[in-house]
Amino acid sequence: MTACTVGCTAASDLPSFEEASRQLDHDADTLLGAGLSGPAVRLLDDETCVPGQVRHAVRAEGDLAGPSDGLLARLDALGYDRVADDADLRDDAEDVAVFRNPRTQVTFELTLRPEDGDGVRVIGRTVCYATG
C-alpha cells in the first residue's frame, strides 16, 4: 500500500506525467499569451512532492495586459473549474483564485497583486507522479 498526500489521485485516473506536462505547458502558453504583458515564464522542477515523486510546474509574473476577468474566462474556456477563490484565500494585499482541470488534475493559481498596480502571478502545476 502506498501513502497518498494532498492532491493525490488514483494513478489509473490520471493521464501520464508526460501528457499532463504537455497539457500544462500548452495551457500556460495559451493563458499567458493573451493575459500578461512582458511574459516572464519560468519552468520549475517543483520539489514539493515526497521522495520518489515528481511534478511539473510553471510560474509567471508580470503586468496584466487587460482586465483580470480575461484570464479567468480563458481558464474556463480551457476546461478548468474554479475550486477556490479570493473569499477563501484573500489576505489584505492579494486576491487569489485556484482552478483545476477535472481530467488532468492540472491546477492554476492566479494571484492579483494590487500593490503592484496590474501585477499578477500565475502558477500552474501537475499533481505528483511516482517516478520509475
Tab-separated table of N, CA, C and O in Angstrom:
chain	number	residue	atom	x	y	z
A	1	MET	N	0.850	-1.177	0.000
A	1	MET	CA	0.000	0.000	0.000
A	1	MET	C	0.893	1.236	0.000
A	1	MET	O	1.887	1.282	0.686
A	2	THR	N	0.519	2.250	-0.780
A	2	THR	CA	1.314	3.461	-0.860
A	2	THR	C	0.642	4.591	-0.112
A	2	THR	O	-0.578	4.631	0.019
A	3	ALA	N	1.455	5.510	0.372
A	3	ALA	CA	0.927	6.675	1.072
A	3	ALA	C	0.473	7.702	0.047
A	3	ALA	O	1.031	7.813	-1.027
A	4	CYS	N	-0.540	8.461	0.399
A	4	CYS	CA	-1.065	9.472	-0.514
A	4	CYS	C	-1.024	10.826	0.192
A	4	CYS	O	-1.385	10.934	1.352
A	5	THR	N	-0.567	11.861	-0.506
A	5	THR	CA	-0.520	13.197	0.056
A	5	THR	C	-1.590	14.064	-0.584
A	5	THR	O	-2.324	13.620	-1.446
A	6	VAL	N	-1.670	15.309	-0.194
A	6	VAL	CA	-2.663	16.229	-0.731
A	6	VAL	C	-2.568	16.270	-2.248
A	6	VAL	O	-1.492	16.324	-2.809
A	7	GLY	N	-3.706	16.236	-2.914
A	7	GLY	CA	-3.728	16.285	-4.370
A	7	GLY	C	-3.491	14.938	-5.014
A	7	GLY	O	-3.328	14.832	-6.212
A	8	CYS	N	-3.490	13.884	-4.244
A	8	CYS	CA	-3.233	12.551	-4.769
A	8	CYS	C	-4.507	11.996	-5.395
A	8	CYS	O	-5.586	12.128	-4.857
A	9	THR	N	-4.353	11.397	-6.548
A	9	THR	CA	-5.468	10.781	-7.264
A	9	THR	C	-5.012	9.404	-7.713
A	9	THR	O	-3.839	9.200	-7.978
A	10	ALA	N	-5.910	8.467	-7.808
A	10	ALA	CA	-5.542	7.130	-8.260
A	10	ALA	C	-4.822	7.225	-9.595
A	10	ALA	O	-5.274	7.911	-10.509
A	11	ALA	N	-3.696	6.535	-9.726
A	11	ALA	CA	-2.854	6.629	-10.918
A	11	ALA	C	-3.630	6.289	-12.185
A	11	ALA	O	-3.403	6.884	-13.233
A	12	SER	N	-4.538	5.350	-12.117
A	12	SER	CA	-5.281	4.945	-13.309
A	12	SER	C	-6.247	6.030	-13.790
A	12	SER	O	-6.677	6.012	-14.929
A	13	ASP	N	-6.576	6.983	-12.926
A	13	ASP	CA	-7.487	8.057	-13.292
A	13	ASP	C	-6.780	9.228	-13.972
A	13	ASP	O	-7.434	10.119	-14.493
A	14	LEU	N	-5.460	9.233	-13.940
A	14	LEU	CA	-4.684	10.360	-14.451
A	14	LEU	C	-4.052	10.056	-15.795
A	14	LEU	O	-3.711	8.914	-16.078
A	15	PRO	N	-3.843	11.109	-16.605
A	15	PRO	CA	-3.021	10.920	-17.800
A	15	PRO	C	-1.578	10.694	-17.357
A	15	PRO	O	-1.240	10.903	-16.187
A	16	SER	N	-0.716	10.314	-18.277
A	16	SER	CA	0.686	10.115	-17.931
A	16	SER	C	1.307	11.450	-17.519
A	16	SER	O	0.788	12.528	-17.832
A	17	PHE	N	2.450	11.385	-16.833
A	17	PHE	CA	3.178	12.580	-16.440
A	17	PHE	C	3.515	13.420	-17.673
A	17	PHE	O	3.350	14.646	-17.670
A	18	GLU	N	3.943	12.762	-18.734
A	18	GLU	CA	4.311	13.478	-19.962
A	18	GLU	C	3.104	14.185	-20.565
A	18	GLU	O	3.193	15.335	-20.991
A	19	GLU	N	1.952	13.511	-20.611
A	19	GLU	CA	0.744	14.120	-21.161
A	19	GLU	C	0.295	15.304	-20.305
A	19	GLU	O	-0.052	16.377	-20.829
A	20	ALA	N	0.300	15.139	-18.993
A	20	ALA	CA	-0.112	16.227	-18.100
A	20	ALA	C	0.851	17.410	-18.224
A	20	ALA	O	0.424	18.572	-18.230
A	21	SER	N	2.145	17.134	-18.362
A	21	SER	CA	3.141	18.200	-18.517
A	21	SER	C	2.930	18.965	-19.816
A	21	SER	O	3.007	20.201	-19.848
A	22	ARG	N	2.669	18.235	-20.902
A	22	ARG	CA	2.389	18.892	-22.191
A	22	ARG	C	1.140	19.755	-22.088
A	22	ARG	O	1.099	20.881	-22.601
A	23	GLN	N	0.109	19.222	-21.428
A	23	GLN	CA	-1.133	19.987	-21.271
A	23	GLN	C	-0.888	21.247	-20.448
A	23	GLN	O	-1.373	22.328	-20.793
A	24	LEU	N	-0.129	21.119	-19.374
A	24	LEU	CA	0.196	22.277	-18.541
A	24	LEU	C	0.924	23.334	-19.368
A	24	LEU	O	0.573	24.519	-19.335
A	25	ASP	N	1.948	22.932	-20.115
A	25	ASP	CA	2.712	23.883	-20.925
A	25	ASP	C	1.828	24.554	-21.971
A	25	ASP	O	1.886	25.771	-22.165
A	26	HIS	N	0.987	23.764	-22.645
A	26	HIS	CA	0.080	24.318	-23.659
A	26	HIS	C	-0.885	25.329	-23.041
A	26	HIS	O	-1.066	26.439	-23.546
A	27	ASP	N	-1.514	24.936	-21.929
A	27	ASP	CA	-2.496	25.814	-21.307
A	27	ASP	C	-1.831	27.067	-20.734
A	27	ASP	O	-2.404	28.163	-20.805
A	28	ALA	N	-0.633	26.934	-20.200
A	28	ALA	CA	0.100	28.101	-19.691
A	28	ALA	C	0.424	29.057	-20.833
A	28	ALA	O	0.240	30.271	-20.706
A	29	ASP	N	0.881	28.525	-21.969
A	29	ASP	CA	1.172	29.375	-23.128
A	29	ASP	C	-0.087	30.095	-23.597
A	29	ASP	O	-0.061	31.289	-23.896
A	30	THR	N	-1.202	29.365	-23.665
A	30	THR	CA	-2.466	29.949	-24.099
A	30	THR	C	-2.929	31.030	-23.126
A	30	THR	O	-3.318	32.123	-23.528
A	31	LEU	N	-2.859	30.723	-21.845
A	31	LEU	CA	-3.294	31.662	-20.811
A	31	LEU	C	-2.419	32.904	-20.784
A	31	LEU	O	-2.910	34.028	-20.804
A	32	LEU	N	-1.118	32.718	-20.772
A	32	LEU	CA	-0.203	33.835	-20.606
A	32	LEU	C	-0.034	34.653	-21.874
A	32	LEU	O	0.204	35.856	-21.811
A	33	GLY	N	-0.168	34.015	-23.021
A	33	GLY	CA	-0.012	34.733	-24.277
A	33	GLY	C	-1.036	35.828	-24.472
A	33	GLY	O	-0.783	36.809	-25.168
A	34	ALA	N	-2.173	35.691	-23.853
A	34	ALA	CA	-3.229	36.681	-24.027
A	34	ALA	C	-3.459	37.526	-22.785
A	34	ALA	O	-4.236	38.463	-22.827
A	35	GLY	N	-2.787	37.207	-21.683
A	35	GLY	CA	-3.127	37.895	-20.446
A	35	GLY	C	-2.046	38.712	-19.797
A	35	GLY	O	-2.334	39.620	-19.033
A	36	LEU	N	-0.770	38.426	-20.066
A	36	LEU	CA	0.311	39.147	-19.408
A	36	LEU	C	1.157	39.890	-20.425
A	36	LEU	O	1.475	39.357	-21.478
A	37	SER	N	1.526	41.109	-20.082
A	37	SER	CA	2.486	41.822	-20.915
A	37	SER	C	3.883	41.462	-20.419
A	37	SER	O	4.085	41.214	-19.239
A	38	GLY	N	4.839	41.414	-21.311
A	38	GLY	CA	6.198	41.066	-20.916
A	38	GLY	C	6.259	39.698	-20.293
A	38	GLY	O	6.509	39.579	-19.107
A	39	PRO	N	6.014	38.621	-21.072
A	39	PRO	CA	5.968	37.271	-20.491
A	39	PRO	C	7.242	36.937	-19.735
A	39	PRO	O	8.343	37.205	-20.202
A	40	ALA	N	7.063	36.383	-18.563
A	40	ALA	CA	8.187	36.014	-17.706
A	40	ALA	C	7.969	34.592	-17.217
A	40	ALA	O	7.922	34.337	-16.027
A	41	VAL	N	7.817	33.656	-18.145
A	41	VAL	CA	7.508	32.275	-17.789
A	41	VAL	C	8.786	31.562	-17.394
A	41	VAL	O	9.811	31.690	-18.047
A	42	ARG	N	8.713	30.828	-16.334
A	42	ARG	CA	9.848	30.041	-15.873
A	42	ARG	C	9.355	28.647	-15.541
A	42	ARG	O	8.409	28.482	-14.776
A	43	LEU	N	9.958	27.614	-16.134
A	43	LEU	CA	9.591	26.241	-15.809
A	43	LEU	C	10.305	25.854	-14.532
A	43	LEU	O	11.476	26.159	-14.339
A	44	LEU	N	9.605	25.168	-13.673
A	44	LEU	CA	10.150	24.786	-12.381
A	44	LEU	C	10.233	23.278	-12.249
A	44	LEU	O	9.389	22.558	-12.761
A	45	ASP	N	11.225	22.806	-11.556
A	45	ASP	CA	11.204	21.448	-11.032
A	45	ASP	C	10.692	21.596	-9.611
A	45	ASP	O	11.420	21.993	-8.714
A	46	ASP	N	9.437	21.341	-9.435
A	46	ASP	CA	8.777	21.533	-8.152
A	46	ASP	C	9.221	20.444	-7.191
A	46	ASP	O	9.093	19.264	-7.471
A	47	GLU	N	9.747	20.831	-6.054
A	47	GLU	CA	10.271	19.867	-5.077
A	47	GLU	C	9.324	19.655	-3.900
A	47	GLU	O	9.749	19.253	-2.830
A	48	THR	N	8.038	19.899	-4.104
A	48	THR	CA	7.088	19.742	-3.007
A	48	THR	C	6.532	18.328	-2.890
A	48	THR	O	5.787	18.049	-1.965
A	49	CYS	N	6.892	17.452	-3.814
A	49	CYS	CA	6.424	16.069	-3.752
A	49	CYS	C	7.286	15.275	-2.778
A	49	CYS	O	8.417	15.660	-2.457
A	50	VAL	N	6.770	14.160	-2.324
A	50	VAL	CA	7.551	13.280	-1.454
A	50	VAL	C	8.651	12.610	-2.276
A	50	VAL	O	8.549	12.520	-3.509
A	51	PRO	N	9.718	12.134	-1.642
A	51	PRO	CA	10.776	11.447	-2.388
A	51	PRO	C	10.202	10.307	-3.230
A	51	PRO	O	9.302	9.596	-2.798
A	52	GLY	N	10.690	10.194	-4.466
A	52	GLY	CA	10.194	9.173	-5.375
A	52	GLY	C	9.056	9.655	-6.242
A	52	GLY	O	8.500	8.884	-7.026
A	53	GLN	N	8.685	10.932	-6.104
A	53	GLN	CA	7.639	11.516	-6.931
A	53	GLN	C	8.163	12.785	-7.589
A	53	GLN	O	9.115	13.405	-7.108
A	54	VAL	N	7.518	13.170	-8.694
A	54	VAL	CA	7.906	14.358	-9.440
A	54	VAL	C	6.650	15.056	-9.939
A	54	VAL	O	5.615	14.418	-10.115
A	55	ARG	N	6.752	16.356	-10.135
A	55	ARG	CA	5.661	17.119	-10.739
A	55	ARG	C	6.278	18.179	-11.625
A	55	ARG	O	7.424	18.541	-11.481
A	56	HIS	N	5.485	18.678	-12.564
A	56	HIS	CA	5.911	19.732	-13.470
A	56	HIS	C	5.170	21.006	-13.079
A	56	HIS	O	3.987	20.945	-12.733
A	57	ALA	N	5.854	22.134	-13.119
A	57	ALA	CA	5.222	23.393	-12.728
A	57	ALA	C	5.714	24.534	-13.610
A	57	ALA	O	6.808	24.481	-14.156
A	58	VAL	N	4.881	25.554	-13.730
A	58	VAL	CA	5.179	26.761	-14.487
A	58	VAL	C	4.833	27.950	-13.604
A	58	VAL	O	3.815	27.940	-12.906
A	59	ARG	N	5.686	28.962	-13.656
A	59	ARG	CA	5.422	30.182	-12.885
A	59	ARG	C	5.680	31.386	-13.780
A	59	ARG	O	6.665	31.420	-14.514
A	60	ALA	N	4.790	32.364	-13.714
A	60	ALA	CA	4.965	33.593	-14.478
A	60	ALA	C	4.496	34.763	-13.628
A	60	ALA	O	3.542	34.639	-12.866
A	61	GLU	N	5.187	35.874	-13.756
A	61	GLU	CA	4.782	37.103	-13.095
A	61	GLU	C	4.910	38.239	-14.082
A	61	GLU	O	5.818	38.246	-14.906
A	62	GLY	N	4.005	39.162	-14.018
A	62	GLY	CA	4.051	40.312	-14.905
A	62	GLY	C	2.854	41.202	-14.681
A	62	GLY	O	2.133	41.064	-13.694
A	63	ASP	N	2.658	42.106	-15.611
A	63	ASP	CA	1.518	43.012	-15.552
A	63	ASP	C	0.431	42.516	-16.488
A	63	ASP	O	0.721	41.985	-17.557
A	64	LEU	N	-0.812	42.696	-16.083
A	64	LEU	CA	-1.941	42.310	-16.913
A	64	LEU	C	-2.047	43.239	-18.115
A	64	LEU	O	-1.953	44.457	-17.978
A	65	ALA	N	-2.239	42.646	-19.277
A	65	ALA	CA	-2.425	43.432	-20.491
A	65	ALA	C	-3.874	43.889	-20.623
A	65	ALA	O	-4.171	44.790	-21.388
A	66	GLY	N	-4.784	43.264	-19.881
A	66	GLY	CA	-6.206	43.605	-19.914
A	66	GLY	C	-6.806	43.322	-18.555
A	66	GLY	O	-6.101	43.081	-17.586
A	67	PRO	N	-8.128	43.300	-18.467
A	67	PRO	CA	-8.777	43.024	-17.177
A	67	PRO	C	-8.524	41.588	-16.718
A	67	PRO	O	-8.385	40.679	-17.523
A	68	SER	N	-8.463	41.402	-15.396
A	68	SER	CA	-8.169	40.078	-14.844
A	68	SER	C	-9.237	39.051	-15.193
A	68	SER	O	-8.943	37.861	-15.263
A	69	ASP	N	-10.470	39.483	-15.427
A	69	ASP	CA	-11.510	38.512	-15.762
A	69	ASP	C	-11.242	37.833	-17.094
A	69	ASP	O	-11.780	36.771	-17.385
A	70	GLY	N	-10.358	38.403	-17.930
A	70	GLY	CA	-9.955	37.750	-19.174
A	70	GLY	C	-9.177	36.472	-18.907
A	70	GLY	O	-9.353	35.470	-19.603
A	71	LEU	N	-8.325	36.477	-17.893
A	71	LEU	CA	-7.595	35.264	-17.511
A	71	LEU	C	-8.556	34.210	-16.978
A	71	LEU	O	-8.432	33.028	-17.287
A	72	LEU	N	-9.511	34.641	-16.174
A	72	LEU	CA	-10.477	33.709	-15.590
A	72	LEU	C	-11.336	33.078	-16.684
A	72	LEU	O	-11.579	31.868	-16.680
A	73	ALA	N	-11.777	33.888	-17.641
A	73	ALA	CA	-12.593	33.377	-18.746
A	73	ALA	C	-11.783	32.418	-19.616
A	73	ALA	O	-12.307	31.412	-20.091
A	74	ARG	N	-10.503	32.704	-19.814
A	74	ARG	CA	-9.660	31.830	-20.624
A	74	ARG	C	-9.501	30.465	-19.948
A	74	ARG	O	-9.573	29.434	-20.604
A	75	LEU	N	-9.293	30.443	-18.631
A	75	LEU	CA	-9.200	29.164	-17.917
A	75	LEU	C	-10.504	28.386	-18.028
A	75	LEU	O	-10.494	27.170	-18.216
A	76	ASP	N	-11.620	29.086	-17.921
A	76	ASP	CA	-12.922	28.443	-18.075
A	76	ASP	C	-13.043	27.830	-19.469
A	76	ASP	O	-13.471	26.685	-19.619
A	77	ALA	N	-12.625	28.564	-20.495
A	77	ALA	CA	-12.694	28.067	-21.875
A	77	ALA	C	-11.778	26.861	-22.094
A	77	ALA	O	-12.056	26.003	-22.936
A	78	LEU	N	-10.692	26.776	-21.333
A	78	LEU	CA	-9.767	25.646	-21.436
A	78	LEU	C	-10.252	24.422	-20.655
A	78	LEU	O	-9.588	23.393	-20.647
A	79	GLY	N	-11.404	24.530	-19.990
A	79	GLY	CA	-11.992	23.391	-19.287
A	79	GLY	C	-11.655	23.304	-17.812
A	79	GLY	O	-11.850	22.263	-17.191
A	80	TYR	N	-11.190	24.388	-17.221
A	80	TYR	CA	-10.836	24.392	-15.792
A	80	TYR	C	-12.036	24.806	-14.959
A	80	TYR	O	-12.835	25.644	-15.362
A	81	ASP	N	-12.138	24.216	-13.777
A	81	ASP	CA	-13.176	24.556	-12.811
A	81	ASP	C	-12.549	25.375	-11.690
A	81	ASP	O	-11.451	25.055	-11.227
A	82	ARG	N	-13.251	26.387	-11.235
A	82	ARG	CA	-12.762	27.162	-10.092
A	82	ARG	C	-12.976	26.337	-8.836
A	82	ARG	O	-14.097	25.910	-8.549
A	83	VAL	N	-11.902	26.090	-8.100
A	83	VAL	CA	-12.009	25.276	-6.886
A	83	VAL	C	-11.836	26.112	-5.627
A	83	VAL	O	-12.165	25.663	-4.538
A	84	ALA	N	-11.303	27.308	-5.757
A	84	ALA	CA	-11.179	28.217	-4.623
A	84	ALA	C	-11.091	29.622	-5.194
A	84	ALA	O	-10.625	29.822	-6.306
A	85	ASP	N	-11.563	30.581	-4.417
A	85	ASP	CA	-11.452	31.955	-4.877
A	85	ASP	C	-11.024	32.854	-3.734
A	85	ASP	O	-10.779	32.400	-2.634
A	86	ASP	N	-10.967	34.143	-4.034
A	86	ASP	CA	-10.414	35.081	-3.067
A	86	ASP	C	-11.188	35.116	-1.760
A	86	ASP	O	-10.619	35.440	-0.725
A	87	ALA	N	-12.448	34.740	-1.759
A	87	ALA	CA	-13.189	34.703	-0.492
A	87	ALA	C	-12.592	33.651	0.443
A	87	ALA	O	-12.594	33.818	1.655
A	88	ASP	N	-12.037	32.575	-0.144
A	88	ASP	CA	-11.408	31.525	0.655
A	88	ASP	C	-9.978	31.869	1.040
A	88	ASP	O	-9.496	31.466	2.090
A	89	LEU	N	-9.268	32.582	0.157
A	89	LEU	CA	-7.821	32.739	0.302
A	89	LEU	C	-7.363	34.189	0.449
A	89	LEU	O	-6.176	34.439	0.566
A	90	ARG	N	-8.268	35.113	0.461
A	90	ARG	CA	-7.917	36.539	0.445
A	90	ARG	C	-7.096	36.930	1.676
A	90	ARG	O	-7.343	36.474	2.771
A	91	ASP	N	-6.097	37.774	1.415
A	91	ASP	CA	-5.468	38.493	2.510
A	91	ASP	C	-5.585	39.970	2.152
A	91	ASP	O	-6.200	40.331	1.158
A	92	ASP	N	-5.014	40.845	2.944
A	92	ASP	CA	-5.210	42.275	2.717
A	92	ASP	C	-4.559	42.775	1.435
A	92	ASP	O	-4.976	43.779	0.883
A	93	ALA	N	-3.524	42.092	0.949
A	93	ALA	CA	-2.761	42.622	-0.177
A	93	ALA	C	-3.000	41.894	-1.500
A	93	ALA	O	-2.627	42.405	-2.542
A	94	GLU	N	-3.584	40.703	-1.493
A	94	GLU	CA	-3.673	39.912	-2.714
A	94	GLU	C	-5.032	39.236	-2.851
A	94	GLU	O	-5.651	38.869	-1.858
A	95	ASP	N	-5.474	39.071	-4.090
A	95	ASP	CA	-6.661	38.289	-4.420
A	95	ASP	C	-6.184	37.029	-5.116
A	95	ASP	O	-5.368	37.086	-6.033
A	96	VAL	N	-6.693	35.865	-4.691
A	96	VAL	CA	-6.229	34.580	-5.205
A	96	VAL	C	-7.415	33.766	-5.707
A	96	VAL	O	-8.471	33.753	-5.080
A	97	ALA	N	-7.217	33.091	-6.852
A	97	ALA	CA	-8.203	32.143	-7.370
A	97	ALA	C	-7.456	30.897	-7.827
A	97	ALA	O	-6.345	30.991	-8.364
A	98	VAL	N	-8.045	29.734	-7.592
A	98	VAL	CA	-7.425	28.461	-7.963
A	98	VAL	C	-8.381	27.708	-8.884
A	98	VAL	O	-9.580	27.603	-8.598
A	99	PHE	N	-7.831	27.187	-9.987
A	99	PHE	CA	-8.595	26.456	-10.990
A	99	PHE	C	-7.956	25.096	-11.218
A	99	PHE	O	-6.730	24.968	-11.202
A	100	ARG	N	-8.787	24.060	-11.442
A	100	ARG	CA	-8.276	22.705	-11.692
A	100	ARG	C	-8.995	22.110	-12.893
A	100	ARG	O	-10.202	22.227	-13.032
A	101	ASN	N	-8.199	21.429	-13.740
A	101	ASN	CA	-8.763	20.690	-14.853
A	101	ASN	C	-9.234	19.340	-14.319
A	101	ASN	O	-8.428	18.592	-13.760
A	102	PRO	N	-10.515	19.009	-14.449
A	102	PRO	CA	-11.026	17.774	-13.847
A	102	PRO	C	-10.451	16.501	-14.474
A	102	PRO	O	-10.403	15.475	-13.809
A	103	ARG	N	-10.007	16.551	-15.711
A	103	ARG	CA	-9.452	15.357	-16.356
A	103	ARG	C	-7.980	15.150	-16.019
A	103	ARG	O	-7.575	14.065	-15.633
A	104	THR	N	-7.181	16.213	-16.114
A	104	THR	CA	-5.731	16.073	-15.922
A	104	THR	C	-5.277	16.383	-14.503
A	104	THR	O	-4.151	16.081	-14.143
A	105	GLN	N	-6.134	17.025	-13.717
A	105	GLN	CA	-5.818	17.492	-12.372
A	105	GLN	C	-4.729	18.568	-12.369
A	105	GLN	O	-4.124	18.846	-11.331
A	106	VAL	N	-4.442	19.162	-13.540
A	106	VAL	CA	-3.541	20.312	-13.605
A	106	VAL	C	-4.227	21.473	-12.897
A	106	VAL	O	-5.428	21.692	-13.064
A	107	THR	N	-3.477	22.209	-12.091
A	107	THR	CA	-4.016	23.299	-11.293
A	107	THR	C	-3.313	24.606	-11.646
A	107	THR	O	-2.097	24.623	-11.826
A	108	PHE	N	-4.085	25.679	-11.743
A	108	PHE	CA	-3.531	27.021	-11.899
A	108	PHE	C	-3.972	27.875	-10.722
A	108	PHE	O	-5.142	27.866	-10.342
A	109	GLU	N	-3.023	28.601	-10.149
A	109	GLU	CA	-3.288	29.563	-9.081
A	109	GLU	C	-2.980	30.951	-9.630
A	109	GLU	O	-1.873	31.203	-10.103
A	110	LEU	N	-3.964	31.833	-9.594
A	110	LEU	CA	-3.801	33.213	-10.045
A	110	LEU	C	-3.815	34.122	-8.826
A	110	LEU	O	-4.753	34.067	-8.027
A	111	THR	N	-2.793	34.942	-8.694
A	111	THR	CA	-2.713	35.879	-7.583
A	111	THR	C	-2.597	37.287	-8.148
A	111	THR	O	-1.608	37.602	-8.824
A	112	LEU	N	-3.591	38.116	-7.899
A	112	LEU	CA	-3.559	39.521	-8.302
A	112	LEU	C	-2.943	40.315	-7.163
A	112	LEU	O	-3.327	40.149	-6.008
A	113	ARG	N	-1.983	41.158	-7.516
A	113	ARG	CA	-1.267	41.939	-6.504
A	113	ARG	C	-1.544	43.426	-6.720
A	113	ARG	O	-0.792	44.103	-7.421
A	114	PRO	N	-2.618	43.938	-6.140
A	114	PRO	CA	-2.981	45.338	-6.354
A	114	PRO	C	-1.893	46.321	-5.942
A	114	PRO	O	-1.784	47.393	-6.510
A	115	GLU	N	-1.058	45.953	-4.964
A	115	GLU	CA	0.006	46.863	-4.537
A	115	GLU	C	1.040	47.077	-5.637
A	115	GLU	O	1.788	48.040	-5.619
A	116	ASP	N	1.079	46.161	-6.635
A	116	ASP	CA	1.990	46.289	-7.767
A	116	ASP	C	1.287	46.877	-8.986
A	116	ASP	O	1.732	46.696	-10.118
A	117	GLY	N	0.162	47.522	-8.803
A	117	GLY	CA	-0.602	48.058	-9.936
A	117	GLY	C	-1.389	46.941	-10.586
A	117	GLY	O	-2.331	46.429	-10.008
A	118	ASP	N	-0.991	46.551	-11.798
A	118	ASP	CA	-1.673	45.483	-12.523
A	118	ASP	C	-0.916	44.162	-12.417
A	118	ASP	O	-1.023	43.314	-13.295
A	119	GLY	N	-0.142	43.971	-11.371
A	119	GLY	CA	0.688	42.774	-11.230
A	119	GLY	C	-0.117	41.514	-10.992
A	119	GLY	O	-1.134	41.527	-10.306
A	120	VAL	N	0.353	40.425	-11.596
A	120	VAL	CA	-0.283	39.124	-11.409
A	120	VAL	C	0.805	38.049	-11.387
A	120	VAL	O	1.828	38.163	-12.046
A	121	ARG	N	0.563	37.027	-10.579
A	121	ARG	CA	1.429	35.846	-10.536
A	121	ARG	C	0.565	34.646	-10.904
A	121	ARG	O	-0.539	34.473	-10.392
A	122	VAL	N	1.074	33.829	-11.810
A	122	VAL	CA	0.377	32.629	-12.252
A	122	VAL	C	1.287	31.439	-11.986
A	122	VAL	O	2.442	31.434	-12.402
A	123	ILE	N	0.751	30.448	-11.277
A	123	ILE	CA	1.498	29.210	-11.034
A	123	ILE	C	0.629	28.056	-11.487
A	123	ILE	O	-0.526	27.932	-11.068
A	124	GLY	N	1.173	27.228	-12.353
A	124	GLY	CA	0.486	26.029	-12.834
A	124	GLY	C	1.272	24.801	-12.409
A	124	GLY	O	2.495	24.824	-12.426
A	125	ARG	N	0.552	23.727	-12.021
A	125	ARG	CA	1.217	22.509	-11.540
A	125	ARG	C	0.447	21.267	-11.951
A	125	ARG	O	-0.780	21.272	-11.974
A	126	THR	N	1.209	20.206	-12.194
A	126	THR	CA	0.601	18.881	-12.273
A	126	THR	C	0.524	18.337	-10.867
A	126	THR	O	1.102	18.907	-9.936
A	127	VAL	N	-0.161	17.229	-10.677
A	127	VAL	CA	-0.094	16.518	-9.405
A	127	VAL	C	1.252	15.796	-9.350
A	127	VAL	O	1.981	15.730	-10.333
A	128	CYS	N	1.578	15.227	-8.214
A	128	CYS	CA	2.823	14.469	-8.066
A	128	CYS	C	2.649	13.084	-8.680
A	128	CYS	O	1.602	12.443	-8.491
A	129	TYR	N	3.652	12.669	-9.437
A	129	TYR	CA	3.660	11.350	-10.087
A	129	TYR	C	4.820	10.532	-9.544
A	129	TYR	O	5.905	11.069	-9.311
A	130	ALA	N	4.585	9.250	-9.373
A	130	ALA	CA	5.666	8.342	-8.972
A	130	ALA	C	6.680	8.238	-10.106
A	130	ALA	O	6.304	8.189	-11.275
A	131	THR	N	7.948	8.256	-9.775
A	131	THR	CA	8.993	8.100	-10.772
A	131	THR	C	9.269	6.614	-10.965
A	131	THR	O	9.101	5.816	-10.064
A	132	GLY	N	9.698	6.289	-12.175
A	132	GLY	CA	10.097	4.908	-12.450
A	132	GLY	C	9.033	3.967	-12.672
A	132	GLY	O	8.053	3.678	-12.872
